[in-house]
Amino acid sequence: VNEDAIVEAIRAVINEYRPRHPERPRIAGAVEGGDDAALWQPSRSHRSAISTDMLVEGVDFTRDLMSLEDAGWRAMAANLSDLAATGARPVLAVVALGLPQASSLEEVVEIYRGLAGCAARYKLAIVGGDLSRADAIALAITVVGEIRPSNVKTRAGGRPGDILAVTGALGAARAGLELARVSIPLEGLEEEALRAFRRPEARIAEGRFFAASRNVRAMMDLSDGLATDVRRLAGASGCGAELSNIPVARSASALSSVRKDDPQRFALCGGEDFELLVAIRPRAFPHLAARYKSHFGRELAPVGVLRAEKGLTWNGEPLELSGWDHFAR
Amino acid sequence: VNEDAIVEAIRAVINEYRPRHPERPRIAGAVEGGDDAALWQPSRSHRSAISTDMLVEGVDFTRDLMSLEDAGWRAMAANLSDLAATGARPVLAVVALGLPQASSLEEVVEIYRGLAGCAARYKLAIVGGDLSRADAIALAITVVGEIRPSNVKTRAGGRPGDILAVTGALGAARAGLELARVSIPLEGLEEEALRAFRRPEARIAEGRFFAASRNVRAMMDLSDGLATDVRRLAGASGCGAELSNIPVARSASALSSVRKDDPQRFALCGGEDFELLVAIRPRAFPHLAARYKSHFGRELAPVGVLRAEKGLTWNGEPLELSGWDHFAR
């Protein structure tokens, strides 16, 4: 049973039970996709965004690859990345924590140092939580953010001809995962890679920057790898896409070179970079990219174009690579 | 390590990392207590409330005692009960689901039938979620509700002299748990008990009714048993409490009688009734109780009084019973 089949079955049940006459139907529209943010309207002039994620020890993280503090940080950052993709500003988080019988207070404190450190980095408050016994550490985080109604971005707004761009070079988190497993010298780039894997950043400021622009038509965060996620954005927008030049993180490049892999292929498939993928009105791209660079000191890297014809290509060939499916492995 | 010690350690970490200059400090104040709802202010005239809970198979529910559909319903109802305690109207839920490798699509559908059935009962929408692999089924639900700022109730508003009252008779859920374990004939009351255990109601309408009254000074939901929860409400209000007459559910009464237990003691300690406990200005009690009865067709049962002197008594003796601590057993 793969993830898409499960999500499909869940959608069918939810639709079957959906209240026919909700008191006030003010859900502003759930963003497409199983694990993204949903939006609602607490008052006429406001939108709130909400996203939830669960991480389980032994599945989503293991202590031989990262500390519990790293696991807490990464869990929070991954969740905030879903908010970043809507353009929202994070406001608060709640945390449900499942703990094995043998857990010590020190372990709980370590997890919370990661959670609270990441929350402080993005100026949101952890306002509540729940504790339960569990066989392995399970960390379920829900984050809430706010956004002006006119600024909300989804995956679905892209149009043929839009330029696809990413907010940073890809592949470092995947390189970090592999370096955490087996130490490989990378000319001083080990730290960059391990940090990308263990302490990822959520592109909150970048998301808000794009949200404020009418020339950004679609946005999502890259959690499962560009090869998988571009399919989702293009699909939600009713388009196909051509990918060409993938920006590769220096550490990913160095690792690929050591292993004689294709660095672009590595960057295309490596997940959990948490960069944003945006579809931009083509005429507006140069100006927006210049503003992005002066704002953030990094390049907004064009990686391709949306097309009216369905299907994905990479350097002219059909794209058959894919990223991460939690249930396929 | 008990639950209170863990919650204390978590609070200390969160305070240490709390952003000193959050962009706009619009968290309206987290309600006291580890597993209750927190509030924030999406716009000047609105408050939102949020609550999260995690249930793990083998710990919080087992399939020999209830179906997966029951487990889904109960998880959602328990979470909604936390919103009911603030006086909020539920708007939406997000669900993070951890699934063992061997789970079938039918099992996922069964869980979601319970979740979505309960959500439909209270007219909220399930708007998003997440899937993860886990060793046992883990169900983390976050619910969001809305409430007028002037209506928000917490545990902390009670004053000496306030009447303590509960929205219904207690002990049925505990009786249901015991009947699910060992079948005992109860003169036709088995169904009432099993239903209270497997398909509890959240007192949403009752919470909103009390929220609209200025004479209700404190409110919470009874999830861990009145003996434990009254201590929390009284403590948060800076009071002690005298308990006297505890309303006992018919099935709890019948089970106590079969087992020669004290039915009031059984009702006092049995958890997960999800009734509301309210502290009411004494002069207003008769009128409010009459309105409650005409509205809901049930008695608002007075169970005691808040006192300036710290400490709890039951029928004049110190109250030494307590309910449920997830980490003590």
mmCIF file with all atom_site columns, C-alpha atoms in Angstrom, chain A residues 1-3 5-7 9-10 13-14 16-19 21-24 26-27 30-31 34-46 48 50-57 59-60 69 89 91-92 94-101 103-105 108-109 112-114 116-120 123-136 138-144 146 208 326-329, chain B residues 1-3 5-7 9-10 13-14 16-19 21-24 26-27 30-31 34-46 48 50-57 59-60 69 89 91-92 94-101 103-105 108-109 112-114 116-120 123-136 138-144 146 208 326-329:
data_model
loop_
_atom_site.group_PDB
_atom_site.id
_atom_site.type_symbol
_atom_site.label_atom_id
_atom_site.label_alt_id
_atom_site.label_comp_id
_atom_site.label_asym_id
_atom_site.label_entity_id
_atom_site.label_seq_id
_atom_site.pdbx_PDB_ins_code
_atom_site.Cartn_x
_atom_site.Cartn_y
_atom_site.Cartn_z
_atom_site.occupancy
_atom_site.B_iso_or_equiv
_atom_site.pdbx_formal_charge
_atom_site.auth_seq_id
_atom_site.auth_comp_id
_atom_site.auth_asym_id
_atom_site.auth_atom_id
_atom_site.pdbx_PDB_model_num
ATOM 1   C CA . VAL A 1 1   ? 0.000   0.000  0.000  1.00 0.00 ? 1   VAL A CA 1
ATOM 2   C CA . ASN A 1 2   ? 1.682   3.227  -1.064 1.00 0.00 ? 2   ASN A CA 1
ATOM 3   C CA . GLU A 1 3   ? 1.256   6.707  0.320  1.00 0.00 ? 3   GLU A CA 1
ATOM 4   C CA . ALA A 1 5   ? -3.345  5.124  -2.210 1.00 0.00 ? 5   ALA A CA 1
ATOM 5   C CA . ILE A 1 6   ? -3.681  5.786  1.523  1.00 0.00 ? 6   ILE A CA 1
ATOM 6   C CA . VAL A 1 7   ? -4.186  9.524  0.992  1.00 0.00 ? 7   VAL A CA 1
ATOM 7   C CA . ALA A 1 9   ? -8.726  6.456  0.671  1.00 0.00 ? 9   ALA A CA 1
ATOM 8   C CA . ILE A 1 10  ? -8.581  9.050  3.444  1.00 0.00 ? 10  ILE A CA 1
ATOM 9   C CA . VAL A 1 13  ? -13.830 8.929  3.772  1.00 0.00 ? 13  VAL A CA 1
ATOM 10  C CA . ILE A 1 14  ? -13.536 12.618 4.642  1.00 0.00 ? 14  ILE A CA 1
ATOM 11  C CA . GLU A 1 16  ? -18.317 10.983 2.594  1.00 0.00 ? 16  GLU A CA 1
ATOM 12  C CA . TYR A 1 17  ? -18.682 12.416 6.119  1.00 0.00 ? 17  TYR A CA 1
ATOM 13  C CA . ARG A 1 18  ? -18.227 16.086 5.252  1.00 0.00 ? 18  ARG A CA 1
ATOM 14  C CA . PRO A 1 19  ? -20.960 18.048 7.051  1.00 0.00 ? 19  PRO A CA 1
ATOM 15  C CA . HIS A 1 21  ? -24.454 22.319 6.236  1.00 0.00 ? 21  HIS A CA 1
ATOM 16  C CA . PRO A 1 22  ? -21.496 23.433 8.308  1.00 0.00 ? 22  PRO A CA 1
ATOM 17  C CA . GLU A 1 23  ? -22.440 26.359 10.494 1.00 0.00 ? 23  GLU A CA 1
ATOM 18  C CA . ARG A 1 24  ? -20.287 28.816 8.614  1.00 0.00 ? 24  ARG A CA 1
ATOM 19  C CA . ARG A 1 26  ? -15.153 29.472 6.321  1.00 0.00 ? 26  ARG A CA 1
ATOM 20  C CA . ILE A 1 27  ? -12.487 27.001 5.392  1.00 0.00 ? 27  ILE A CA 1
ATOM 21  C CA . ALA A 1 30  ? -7.204  23.226 1.821  1.00 0.00 ? 30  ALA A CA 1
ATOM 22  C CA . VAL A 1 31  ? -4.055  23.359 -0.215 1.00 0.00 ? 31  VAL A CA 1
ATOM 23  C CA . GLY A 1 34  ? -1.491  15.222 1.664  1.00 0.00 ? 34  GLY A CA 1
ATOM 24  C CA . ASP A 1 35  ? 1.074   16.911 3.843  1.00 0.00 ? 35  ASP A CA 1
ATOM 25  C CA . ASP A 1 36  ? 0.809   20.590 3.091  1.00 0.00 ? 36  ASP A CA 1
ATOM 26  C CA . ALA A 1 37  ? -0.723  23.507 4.907  1.00 0.00 ? 37  ALA A CA 1
ATOM 27  C CA . ALA A 1 38  ? -4.466  24.144 4.965  1.00 0.00 ? 38  ALA A CA 1
ATOM 28  C CA . LEU A 1 39  ? -6.029  27.574 5.228  1.00 0.00 ? 39  LEU A CA 1
ATOM 29  C CA . TRP A 1 40  ? -9.008  29.037 6.993  1.00 0.00 ? 40  TRP A CA 1
ATOM 30  C CA . GLN A 1 41  ? -10.535 32.408 7.595  1.00 0.00 ? 41  GLN A CA 1
ATOM 31  C CA . PRO A 1 42  ? -10.787 33.447 11.247 1.00 0.00 ? 42  PRO A CA 1
ATOM 32  C CA . SER A 1 43  ? -12.200 36.819 10.198 1.00 0.00 ? 43  SER A CA 1
ATOM 33  C CA . ARG A 1 44  ? -13.015 38.475 6.891  1.00 0.00 ? 44  ARG A CA 1
ATOM 34  C CA . SER A 1 45  ? -9.651  40.201 6.560  1.00 0.00 ? 45  SER A CA 1
ATOM 35  C CA . HIS A 1 46  ? -7.413  37.390 7.796  1.00 0.00 ? 46  HIS A CA 1
ATOM 36  C CA . SER A 1 48  ? -4.641  31.380 9.053  1.00 0.00 ? 48  SER A CA 1
ATOM 37  C CA . ILE A 1 50  ? -2.046  25.164 9.602  1.00 0.00 ? 50  ILE A CA 1
ATOM 38  C CA . SER A 1 51  ? 0.247   22.223 8.983  1.00 0.00 ? 51  SER A CA 1
ATOM 39  C CA . THR A 1 52  ? 0.975   19.008 10.858 1.00 0.00 ? 52  THR A CA 1
ATOM 40  C CA . ASP A 1 53  ? 3.744   16.396 10.682 1.00 0.00 ? 53  ASP A CA 1
ATOM 41  C CA . MET A 1 54  ? 4.705   13.293 12.593 1.00 0.00 ? 54  MET A CA 1
ATOM 42  C CA . LEU A 1 55  ? 8.270   11.992 12.982 1.00 0.00 ? 55  LEU A CA 1
ATOM 43  C CA . VAL A 1 56  ? 9.008   8.620  14.502 1.00 0.00 ? 56  VAL A CA 1
ATOM 44  C CA . GLU A 1 57  ? 12.359  7.444  15.837 1.00 0.00 ? 57  GLU A CA 1
ATOM 45  C CA . VAL A 1 59  ? 11.723  5.684  10.752 1.00 0.00 ? 59  VAL A CA 1
ATOM 46  C CA . ASP A 1 60  ? 12.127  9.418  10.242 1.00 0.00 ? 60  ASP A CA 1
ATOM 47  C CA . GLU A 1 69  ? 18.180  18.084 19.728 1.00 0.00 ? 69  GLU A CA 1
ATOM 48  C CA . ARG A 1 89  ? 4.256   34.060 8.942  1.00 0.00 ? 89  ARG A CA 1
ATOM 49  C CA . VAL A 1 91  ? 2.659   32.328 14.958 1.00 0.00 ? 91  VAL A CA 1
ATOM 50  C CA . LEU A 1 92  ? 2.590   29.255 17.170 1.00 0.00 ? 92  LEU A CA 1
ATOM 51  C CA . VAL A 1 94  ? 1.724   22.705 19.528 1.00 0.00 ? 94  VAL A CA 1
ATOM 52  C CA . VAL A 1 95  ? 3.693   19.495 20.072 1.00 0.00 ? 95  VAL A CA 1
ATOM 53  C CA . ALA A 1 96  ? 2.407   15.997 20.855 1.00 0.00 ? 96  ALA A CA 1
ATOM 54  C CA . LEU A 1 97  ? 5.225   13.795 22.092 1.00 0.00 ? 97  LEU A CA 1
ATOM 55  C CA . GLY A 1 98  ? 5.138   10.028 22.422 1.00 0.00 ? 98  GLY A CA 1
ATOM 56  C CA . LEU A 1 99  ? 7.800   8.742  24.826 1.00 0.00 ? 99  LEU A CA 1
ATOM 57  C CA . PRO A 1 100 ? 9.042   5.211  25.522 1.00 0.00 ? 100 PRO A CA 1
ATOM 58  C CA . GLN A 1 101 ? 8.859   3.996  29.117 1.00 0.00 ? 101 GLN A CA 1
ATOM 59  C CA . SER A 1 103 ? 12.925  7.855  28.407 1.00 0.00 ? 103 SER A CA 1
ATOM 60  C CA . SER A 1 104 ? 14.813  10.152 30.740 1.00 0.00 ? 104 SER A CA 1
ATOM 61  C CA . LEU A 1 105 ? 14.021  13.750 31.541 1.00 0.00 ? 105 LEU A CA 1
ATOM 62  C CA . VAL A 1 108 ? 12.866  15.156 26.721 1.00 0.00 ? 108 VAL A CA 1
ATOM 63  C CA . VAL A 1 109 ? 14.848  18.319 27.439 1.00 0.00 ? 109 VAL A CA 1
ATOM 64  C CA . TYR A 1 112 ? 12.646  20.385 23.367 1.00 0.00 ? 112 TYR A CA 1
ATOM 65  C CA . ARG A 1 113 ? 15.925  22.300 23.046 1.00 0.00 ? 113 ARG A CA 1
ATOM 66  C CA . GLY A 1 114 ? 15.794  21.525 19.348 1.00 0.00 ? 114 GLY A CA 1
ATOM 67  C CA . ALA A 1 116 ? 12.302  25.562 21.026 1.00 0.00 ? 116 ALA A CA 1
ATOM 68  C CA . GLY A 1 117 ? 15.597  26.643 19.444 1.00 0.00 ? 117 GLY A CA 1
ATOM 69  C CA . CYS A 1 118 ? 14.090  26.354 15.981 1.00 0.00 ? 118 CYS A CA 1
ATOM 70  C CA . ALA A 1 119 ? 10.879  28.060 17.128 1.00 0.00 ? 119 ALA A CA 1
ATOM 71  C CA . ALA A 1 120 ? 12.928  30.961 18.520 1.00 0.00 ? 120 ALA A CA 1
ATOM 72  C CA . LYS A 1 123 ? 9.951   33.844 16.303 1.00 0.00 ? 123 LYS A CA 1
ATOM 73  C CA . LEU A 1 124 ? 7.028   31.570 16.977 1.00 0.00 ? 124 LEU A CA 1
ATOM 74  C CA . ALA A 1 125 ? 5.780   30.373 20.352 1.00 0.00 ? 125 ALA A CA 1
ATOM 75  C CA . ILE A 1 126 ? 5.275   26.771 21.459 1.00 0.00 ? 126 ILE A CA 1
ATOM 76  C CA . VAL A 1 127 ? 1.957   27.174 23.255 1.00 0.00 ? 127 VAL A CA 1
ATOM 77  C CA . GLY A 1 128 ? 0.828   23.701 24.155 1.00 0.00 ? 128 GLY A CA 1
ATOM 78  C CA . GLY A 1 129 ? 1.296   19.996 23.836 1.00 0.00 ? 129 GLY A CA 1
ATOM 79  C CA . ASP A 1 130 ? 0.490   16.509 24.907 1.00 0.00 ? 130 ASP A CA 1
ATOM 80  C CA . LEU A 1 131 ? 2.447   13.568 26.252 1.00 0.00 ? 131 LEU A CA 1
ATOM 81  C CA . SER A 1 132 ? 1.757   9.914  25.602 1.00 0.00 ? 132 SER A CA 1
ATOM 82  C CA . ARG A 1 133 ? 3.592   6.663  26.125 1.00 0.00 ? 133 ARG A CA 1
ATOM 83  C CA . ALA A 1 134 ? 4.865   5.083  22.907 1.00 0.00 ? 134 ALA A CA 1
ATOM 84  C CA . ASP A 1 135 ? 7.248   2.318  21.824 1.00 0.00 ? 135 ASP A CA 1
ATOM 85  C CA . ALA A 1 136 ? 9.542   4.775  20.055 1.00 0.00 ? 136 ALA A CA 1
ATOM 86  C CA . ALA A 1 138 ? 7.050   10.047 18.179 1.00 0.00 ? 138 ALA A CA 1
ATOM 87  C CA . LEU A 1 139 ? 6.961   13.755 17.594 1.00 0.00 ? 139 LEU A CA 1
ATOM 88  C CA . ALA A 1 140 ? 3.817   15.290 16.096 1.00 0.00 ? 140 ALA A CA 1
ATOM 89  C CA . ILE A 1 141 ? 4.051   19.022 15.518 1.00 0.00 ? 141 ILE A CA 1
ATOM 90  C CA . THR A 1 142 ? 1.328   21.342 14.342 1.00 0.00 ? 142 THR A CA 1
ATOM 91  C CA . VAL A 1 143 ? 2.211   24.900 13.340 1.00 0.00 ? 143 VAL A CA 1
ATOM 92  C CA . VAL A 1 144 ? -0.128  27.807 12.693 1.00 0.00 ? 144 VAL A CA 1
ATOM 93  C CA . GLU A 1 146 ? -1.033  33.961 9.401  1.00 0.00 ? 146 GLU A CA 1
ATOM 94  C CA . ARG A 1 208 ? 6.725   35.907 2.587  1.00 0.00 ? 208 ARG A CA 1
ATOM 95  C CA . HIS A 1 326 ? 7.419   7.225  2.810  1.00 0.00 ? 326 HIS A CA 1
ATOM 96  C CA . PHE A 1 327 ? 5.481   4.043  2.127  1.00 0.00 ? 327 PHE A CA 1
ATOM 97  C CA . ALA A 1 328 ? 7.198   2.678  -0.956 1.00 0.00 ? 328 ALA A CA 1
ATOM 98  C CA . ARG A 1 329 ? 10.312  1.514  0.914  1.00 0.00 ? 329 ARG A CA 1
ATOM 99  C CA . VAL B 1 1   ? 9.658   10.204 35.790 1.00 0.00 ? 1   VAL B CA 1
ATOM 100 C CA . ASN B 1 2   ? 6.055   11.323 36.128 1.00 0.00 ? 2   ASN B CA 1
ATOM 101 C CA . GLU B 1 3   ? 3.999   13.478 33.800 1.00 0.00 ? 3   GLU B CA 1
ATOM 102 C CA . ALA B 1 5   ? 7.970   16.485 36.103 1.00 0.00 ? 5   ALA B CA 1
ATOM 103 C CA . ILE B 1 6   ? 8.186   16.120 32.329 1.00 0.00 ? 6   ILE B CA 1
ATOM 104 C CA . VAL B 1 7   ? 5.766   19.012 31.758 1.00 0.00 ? 7   VAL B CA 1
ATOM 105 C CA . ALA B 1 9   ? 11.042  20.432 32.365 1.00 0.00 ? 9   ALA B CA 1
ATOM 106 C CA . ILE B 1 10  ? 9.408   21.218 29.019 1.00 0.00 ? 10  ILE B CA 1
ATOM 107 C CA . VAL B 1 13  ? 13.120  24.845 28.122 1.00 0.00 ? 13  VAL B CA 1
ATOM 108 C CA . ILE B 1 14  ? 10.371  26.742 26.318 1.00 0.00 ? 14  ILE B CA 1
ATOM 109 C CA . GLU B 1 16  ? 14.559  29.698 28.142 1.00 0.00 ? 16  GLU B CA 1
ATOM 110 C CA . TYR B 1 17  ? 14.184  29.918 24.357 1.00 0.00 ? 17  TYR B CA 1
ATOM 111 C CA . ARG B 1 18  ? 11.128  32.165 24.231 1.00 0.00 ? 18  ARG B CA 1
ATOM 112 C CA . PRO B 1 19  ? 11.804  34.893 21.662 1.00 0.00 ? 19  PRO B CA 1
ATOM 113 C CA . HIS B 1 21  ? 11.021  40.327 20.841 1.00 0.00 ? 21  HIS B CA 1
ATOM 114 C CA . PRO B 1 22  ? 8.421   38.343 18.954 1.00 0.00 ? 22  PRO B CA 1
ATOM 115 C CA . GLU B 1 23  ? 7.223   40.288 15.951 1.00 0.00 ? 23  GLU B CA 1
ATOM 116 C CA . ARG B 1 24  ? 3.770   40.823 17.335 1.00 0.00 ? 24  ARG B CA 1
ATOM 117 C CA . ARG B 1 26  ? -0.476  38.172 19.959 1.00 0.00 ? 26  ARG B CA 1
ATOM 118 C CA . ILE B 1 27  ? -0.640  34.917 21.832 1.00 0.00 ? 27  ILE B CA 1
ATOM 119 C CA . ALA B 1 30  ? -1.933  29.689 26.885 1.00 0.00 ? 30  ALA B CA 1
ATOM 120 C CA . VAL B 1 31  ? -4.397  28.064 29.197 1.00 0.00 ? 31  VAL B CA 1
ATOM 121 C CA . GLY B 1 34  ? -0.075  20.501 29.885 1.00 0.00 ? 34  GLY B CA 1
ATOM 122 C CA . ASP B 1 35  ? -2.815  19.145 27.678 1.00 0.00 ? 35  ASP B CA 1
ATOM 123 C CA . ASP B 1 36  ? -5.336  21.911 27.367 1.00 0.00 ? 36  ASP B CA 1
ATOM 124 C CA . ALA B 1 37  ? -6.177  24.381 24.639 1.00 0.00 ? 37  ALA B CA 1
ATOM 125 C CA . ALA B 1 38  ? -4.077  27.465 23.956 1.00 0.00 ? 38  ALA B CA 1
ATOM 126 C CA . LEU B 1 39  ? -5.458  30.704 22.588 1.00 0.00 ? 39  LEU B CA 1
ATOM 127 C CA . TRP B 1 40  ? -4.275  33.304 20.148 1.00 0.00 ? 40  TRP B CA 1
ATOM 128 C CA . GLN B 1 41  ? -5.593  36.393 18.479 1.00 0.00 ? 41  GLN B CA 1
ATOM 129 C CA . PRO B 1 42  ? -5.737  36.245 14.681 1.00 0.00 ? 42  PRO B CA 1
ATOM 130 C CA . SER B 1 43  ? -7.340  39.696 14.594 1.00 0.00 ? 43  SER B CA 1
ATOM 131 C CA . ARG B 1 44  ? -8.376  42.224 17.199 1.00 0.00 ? 44  ARG B CA 1
ATOM 132 C CA . SER B 1 45  ? -11.952 40.981 17.463 1.00 0.00 ? 45  SER B CA 1
ATOM 133 C CA . HIS B 1 46  ? -11.301 37.244 17.304 1.00 0.00 ? 46  HIS B CA 1
ATOM 134 C CA . SER B 1 48  ? -8.702  31.091 18.065 1.00 0.00 ? 48  SER B CA 1
ATOM 135 C CA . ILE B 1 50  ? -5.912  25.102 19.544 1.00 0.00 ? 50  ILE B CA 1
ATOM 136 C CA . SER B 1 51  ? -5.437  21.750 21.204 1.00 0.00 ? 51  SER B CA 1
ATOM 137 C CA . THR B 1 52  ? -3.390  18.659 20.376 1.00 0.00 ? 52  THR B CA 1
ATOM 138 C CA . ASP B 1 53  ? -3.415  15.056 21.590 1.00 0.00 ? 53  ASP B CA 1
ATOM 139 C CA . MET B 1 54  ? -1.605  11.857 20.725 1.00 0.00 ? 54  MET B CA 1
ATOM 140 C CA . LEU B 1 55  ? -3.059  8.355  21.132 1.00 0.00 ? 55  LEU B CA 1
ATOM 141 C CA . VAL B 1 56  ? -0.953  5.262  20.679 1.00 0.00 ? 56  VAL B CA 1
ATOM 142 C CA . GLU B 1 57  ? -2.240  1.737  20.129 1.00 0.00 ? 57  GLU B CA 1
ATOM 143 C CA . VAL B 1 59  ? -1.139  2.458  25.399 1.00 0.00 ? 59  VAL B CA 1
ATOM 144 C CA . ASP B 1 60  ? -4.167  4.688  24.918 1.00 0.00 ? 60  ASP B CA 1
ATOM 145 C CA . GLU B 1 69  ? -13.417 3.262  14.240 1.00 0.00 ? 69  GLU B CA 1
ATOM 146 C CA . ARG B 1 89  ? -16.713 26.419 18.505 1.00 0.00 ? 89  ARG B CA 1
ATOM 147 C CA . VAL B 1 91  ? -13.666 24.820 13.049 1.00 0.00 ? 91  VAL B CA 1
ATOM 148 C CA . LEU B 1 92  ? -11.140 22.314 11.765 1.00 0.00 ? 92  LEU B CA 1
ATOM 149 C CA . VAL B 1 94  ? -5.539  18.127 11.183 1.00 0.00 ? 94  VAL B CA 1
ATOM 150 C CA . VAL B 1 95  ? -4.494  14.517 11.761 1.00 0.00 ? 95  VAL B CA 1
ATOM 151 C CA . ALA B 1 96  ? -1.004  12.999 11.817 1.00 0.00 ? 96  ALA B CA 1
ATOM 152 C CA . LEU B 1 97  ? -1.188  9.223  11.567 1.00 0.00 ? 97  LEU B CA 1
ATOM 153 C CA . GLY B 1 98  ? 1.627   6.792  12.274 1.00 0.00 ? 98  GLY B CA 1
ATOM 154 C CA . LEU B 1 99  ? 1.017   3.398  10.651 1.00 0.00 ? 99  LEU B CA 1
ATOM 155 C CA . PRO B 1 100 ? 2.798   0.059  11.082 1.00 0.00 ? 100 PRO B CA 1
ATOM 156 C CA . GLN B 1 101 ? 4.228   -1.567 7.953  1.00 0.00 ? 101 GLN B CA 1
ATOM 157 C CA . SER B 1 103 ? -1.421  -1.842 8.091  1.00 0.00 ? 103 SER B CA 1
ATOM 158 C CA . SER B 1 104 ? -4.083  -2.365 5.473  1.00 0.00 ? 104 SER B CA 1
ATOM 159 C CA . LEU B 1 105 ? -6.047  0.275  3.629  1.00 0.00 ? 105 LEU B CA 1
ATOM 160 C CA . VAL B 1 108 ? -6.845  3.325  7.705  1.00 0.00 ? 108 VAL B CA 1
ATOM 161 C CA . VAL B 1 109 ? -10.388 3.708  6.401  1.00 0.00 ? 109 VAL B CA 1
ATOM 162 C CA . TYR B 1 112 ? -10.859 7.723  9.466  1.00 0.00 ? 112 TYR B CA 1
ATOM 163 C CA . ARG B 1 113 ? -14.525 6.674  9.637  1.00 0.00 ? 113 ARG B CA 1
ATOM 164 C CA . GLY B 1 114 ? -14.325 7.285  13.366 1.00 0.00 ? 114 GLY B CA 1
ATOM 165 C CA . ALA B 1 116 ? -14.640 11.908 10.253 1.00 0.00 ? 116 ALA B CA 1
ATOM 166 C CA . GLY B 1 117 ? -17.856 10.657 11.873 1.00 0.00 ? 117 GLY B CA 1
ATOM 167 C CA . CYS B 1 118 ? -17.035 12.503 15.076 1.00 0.00 ? 118 CYS B CA 1
ATOM 168 C CA . ALA B 1 119 ? -15.931 15.590 13.126 1.00 0.00 ? 119 ALA B CA 1
ATOM 169 C CA . ALA B 1 120 ? -19.260 15.588 11.256 1.00 0.00 ? 120 ALA B CA 1
ATOM 170 C CA . LYS B 1 123 ? -19.569 20.171 12.232 1.00 0.00 ? 123 LYS B CA 1
ATOM 171 C CA . LEU B 1 124 ? -15.849 20.633 11.837 1.00 0.00 ? 124 LEU B CA 1
ATOM 172 C CA . ALA B 1 125 ? -13.735 19.863 8.799  1.00 0.00 ? 125 ALA B CA 1
ATOM 173 C CA . ILE B 1 126 ? -10.661 17.628 8.647  1.00 0.00 ? 126 ILE B CA 1
ATOM 174 C CA . VAL B 1 127 ? -8.464  19.792 6.433  1.00 0.00 ? 127 VAL B CA 1
ATOM 175 C CA . GLY B 1 128 ? -5.082  18.147 6.401  1.00 0.00 ? 128 GLY B CA 1
ATOM 176 C CA . GLY B 1 129 ? -2.773  15.538 7.762  1.00 0.00 ? 129 GLY B CA 1
ATOM 177 C CA . ASP B 1 130 ? 0.420   13.609 7.579  1.00 0.00 ? 130 ASP B CA 1
ATOM 178 C CA . LEU B 1 131 ? 1.366   9.943  7.320  1.00 0.00 ? 131 LEU B CA 1
ATOM 179 C CA . SER B 1 132 ? 4.392   8.286  8.861  1.00 0.00 ? 132 SER B CA 1
ATOM 180 C CA . ARG B 1 133 ? 5.555   4.748  9.479  1.00 0.00 ? 133 ARG B CA 1
ATOM 181 C CA . ALA B 1 134 ? 5.435   3.709  13.137 1.00 0.00 ? 134 ALA B CA 1
ATOM 182 C CA . ASP B 1 135 ? 5.671   0.523  15.194 1.00 0.00 ? 135 ASP B CA 1
ATOM 183 C CA . ALA B 1 136 ? 2.128   0.909  16.489 1.00 0.00 ? 136 ALA B CA 1
ATOM 184 C CA . ALA B 1 138 ? -0.200  6.579  16.545 1.00 0.00 ? 138 ALA B CA 1
ATOM 185 C CA . LEU B 1 139 ? -2.889  9.176  16.085 1.00 0.00 ? 139 LEU B CA 1
ATOM 186 C CA . ALA B 1 140 ? -2.025  12.831 16.726 1.00 0.00 ? 140 ALA B CA 1
ATOM 187 C CA . ILE B 1 141 ? -4.940  15.181 16.284 1.00 0.00 ? 141 ILE B CA 1
ATOM 188 C CA . THR B 1 142 ? -4.897  18.957 16.455 1.00 0.00 ? 142 THR B CA 1
ATOM 189 C CA . VAL B 1 143 ? -8.181  20.850 16.553 1.00 0.00 ? 143 VAL B CA 1
ATOM 190 C CA . VAL B 1 144 ? -8.763  24.569 16.106 1.00 0.00 ? 144 VAL B CA 1
ATOM 191 C CA . GLU B 1 146 ? -12.980 30.048 17.470 1.00 0.00 ? 146 GLU B CA 1
ATOM 192 C CA . ARG B 1 208 ? -20.485 27.554 24.398 1.00 0.00 ? 208 ARG B CA 1
ATOM 193 C CA . HIS B 1 326 ? -0.311  8.647  32.039 1.00 0.00 ? 326 HIS B CA 1
ATOM 194 C CA . PHE B 1 327 ? 3.223   8.208  33.348 1.00 0.00 ? 327 PHE B CA 1
ATOM 195 C CA . ALA B 1 328 ? 2.645   6.944  36.871 1.00 0.00 ? 328 ALA B CA 1
ATOM 196 C CA . ARG B 1 329 ? 1.529   3.460  35.787 1.00 0.00 ? 329 ARG B CA 1
#
